[in-house]
CSV table of C-alpha atoms in Angstrom, one decimal:
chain,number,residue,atom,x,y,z
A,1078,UNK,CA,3.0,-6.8,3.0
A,1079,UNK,CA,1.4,-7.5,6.5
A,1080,UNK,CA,3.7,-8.8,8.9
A,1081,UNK,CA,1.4,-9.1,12.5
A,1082,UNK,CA,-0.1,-12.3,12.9
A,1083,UNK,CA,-3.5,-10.6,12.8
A,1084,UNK,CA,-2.9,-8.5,9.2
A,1085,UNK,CA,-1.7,-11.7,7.6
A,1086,UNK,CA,-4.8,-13.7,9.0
A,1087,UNK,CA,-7.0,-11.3,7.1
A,1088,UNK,CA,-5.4,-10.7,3.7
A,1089,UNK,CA,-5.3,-14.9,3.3
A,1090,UNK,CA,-9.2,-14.7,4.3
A,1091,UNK,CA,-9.5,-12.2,1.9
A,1092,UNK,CA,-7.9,-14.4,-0.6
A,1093,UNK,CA,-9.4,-17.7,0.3
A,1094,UNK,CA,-12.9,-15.5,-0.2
A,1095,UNK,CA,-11.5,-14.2,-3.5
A,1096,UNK,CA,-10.6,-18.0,-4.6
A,1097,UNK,CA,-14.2,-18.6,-3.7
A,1098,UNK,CA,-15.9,-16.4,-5.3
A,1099,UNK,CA,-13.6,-16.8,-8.7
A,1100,UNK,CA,-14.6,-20.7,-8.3
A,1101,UNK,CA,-18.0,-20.3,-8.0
A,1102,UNK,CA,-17.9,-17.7,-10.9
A,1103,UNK,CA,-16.2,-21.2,-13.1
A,1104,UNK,CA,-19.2,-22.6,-11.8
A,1105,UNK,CA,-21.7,-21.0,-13.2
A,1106,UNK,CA,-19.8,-20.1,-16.6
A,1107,UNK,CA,-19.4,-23.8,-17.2
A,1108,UNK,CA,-22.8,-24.1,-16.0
A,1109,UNK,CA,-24.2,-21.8,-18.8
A,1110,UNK,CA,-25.7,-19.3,-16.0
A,1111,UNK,CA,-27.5,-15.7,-17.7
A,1112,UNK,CA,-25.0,-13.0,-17.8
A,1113,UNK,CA,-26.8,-10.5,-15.6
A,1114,UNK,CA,-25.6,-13.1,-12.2
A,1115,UNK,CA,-22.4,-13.3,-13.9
A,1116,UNK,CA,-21.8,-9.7,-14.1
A,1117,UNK,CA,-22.8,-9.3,-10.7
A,1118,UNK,CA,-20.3,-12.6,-9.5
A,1119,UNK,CA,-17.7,-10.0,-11.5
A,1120,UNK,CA,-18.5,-7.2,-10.0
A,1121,UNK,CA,-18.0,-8.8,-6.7
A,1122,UNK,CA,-14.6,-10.1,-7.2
A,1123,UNK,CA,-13.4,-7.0,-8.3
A,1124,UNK,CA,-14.8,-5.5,-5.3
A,1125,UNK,CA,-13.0,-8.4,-3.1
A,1126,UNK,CA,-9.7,-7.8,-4.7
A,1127,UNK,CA,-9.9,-3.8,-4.8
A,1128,UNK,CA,-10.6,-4.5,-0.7
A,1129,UNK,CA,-7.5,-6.7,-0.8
A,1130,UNK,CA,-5.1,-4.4,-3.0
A,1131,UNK,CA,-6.4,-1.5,-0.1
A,1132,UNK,CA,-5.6,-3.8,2.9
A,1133,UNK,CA,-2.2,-4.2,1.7
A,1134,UNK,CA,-1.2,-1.2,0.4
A,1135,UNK,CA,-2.6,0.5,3.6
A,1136,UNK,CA,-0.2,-2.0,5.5
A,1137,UNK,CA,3.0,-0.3,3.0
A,1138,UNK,CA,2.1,2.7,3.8
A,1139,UNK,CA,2.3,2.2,7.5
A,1140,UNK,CA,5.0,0.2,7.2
A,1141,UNK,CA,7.1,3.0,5.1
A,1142,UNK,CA,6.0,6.0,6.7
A,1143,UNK,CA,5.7,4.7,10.1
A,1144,UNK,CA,9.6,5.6,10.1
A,1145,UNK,CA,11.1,8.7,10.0
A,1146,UNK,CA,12.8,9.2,6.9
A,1147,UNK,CA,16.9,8.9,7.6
A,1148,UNK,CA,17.6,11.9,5.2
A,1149,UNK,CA,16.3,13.9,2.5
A,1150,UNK,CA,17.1,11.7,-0.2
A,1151,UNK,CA,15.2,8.6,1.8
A,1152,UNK,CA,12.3,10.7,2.3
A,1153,UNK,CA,12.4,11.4,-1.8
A,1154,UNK,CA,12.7,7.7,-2.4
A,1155,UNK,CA,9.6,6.7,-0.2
A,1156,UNK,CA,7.5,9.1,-1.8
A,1157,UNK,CA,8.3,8.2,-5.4
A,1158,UNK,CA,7.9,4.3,-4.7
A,1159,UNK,CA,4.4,5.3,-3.3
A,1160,UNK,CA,3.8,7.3,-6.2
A,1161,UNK,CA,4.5,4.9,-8.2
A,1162,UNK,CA,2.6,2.0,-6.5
A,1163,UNK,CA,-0.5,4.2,-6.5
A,1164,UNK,CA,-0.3,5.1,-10.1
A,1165,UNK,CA,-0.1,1.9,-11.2
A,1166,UNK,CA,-3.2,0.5,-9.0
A,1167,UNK,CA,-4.9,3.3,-9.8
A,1168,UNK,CA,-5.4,3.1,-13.3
């Protein structure tokens, strides 16, 4: 999670763009819009939250490995809770 003022400043504008876009996409769904603009409104919140999900893994990342790992068995840990994390995003 970002913890500087200036992380956390742009993962909620990320959000508030992402709640933007997701209620303009209700929009034009209730509005009966062709599928070809709705598949592109799709596309781009996918985008937007694949940017966000990047944002604050990156931040993790720094956060745990910014440290020098205390002894072996911490260093093991961090790497399977990132290989974890990034298994599970990436699928």
């Amino acid at each position: 999670m970002p913890h500087s003022p200036e992380e956390k400043k742009r993962v909620l504008t990320r959000v508030r763009r992402i709640r933007g876009q997701a209620e303009a996409l209700e929009r034009a769904l209730e509005a009966g819009a062709d599928c070809a603009p709705v598949l592109q409104q799709i596309a781009a919140i996918r985008g937007a939250v694949n940017g966000l999900m990047s944002e604050v893994m990156e931040a993790h990342l720094r956060e745990t490995f910014g440290q020098p790992a205390t002894s072996d068995t911490d260093r093991q840990a961090r790497i399977a809770e990132m290989t974890g994390l990034l298994r599970s995003y990436l699928k």
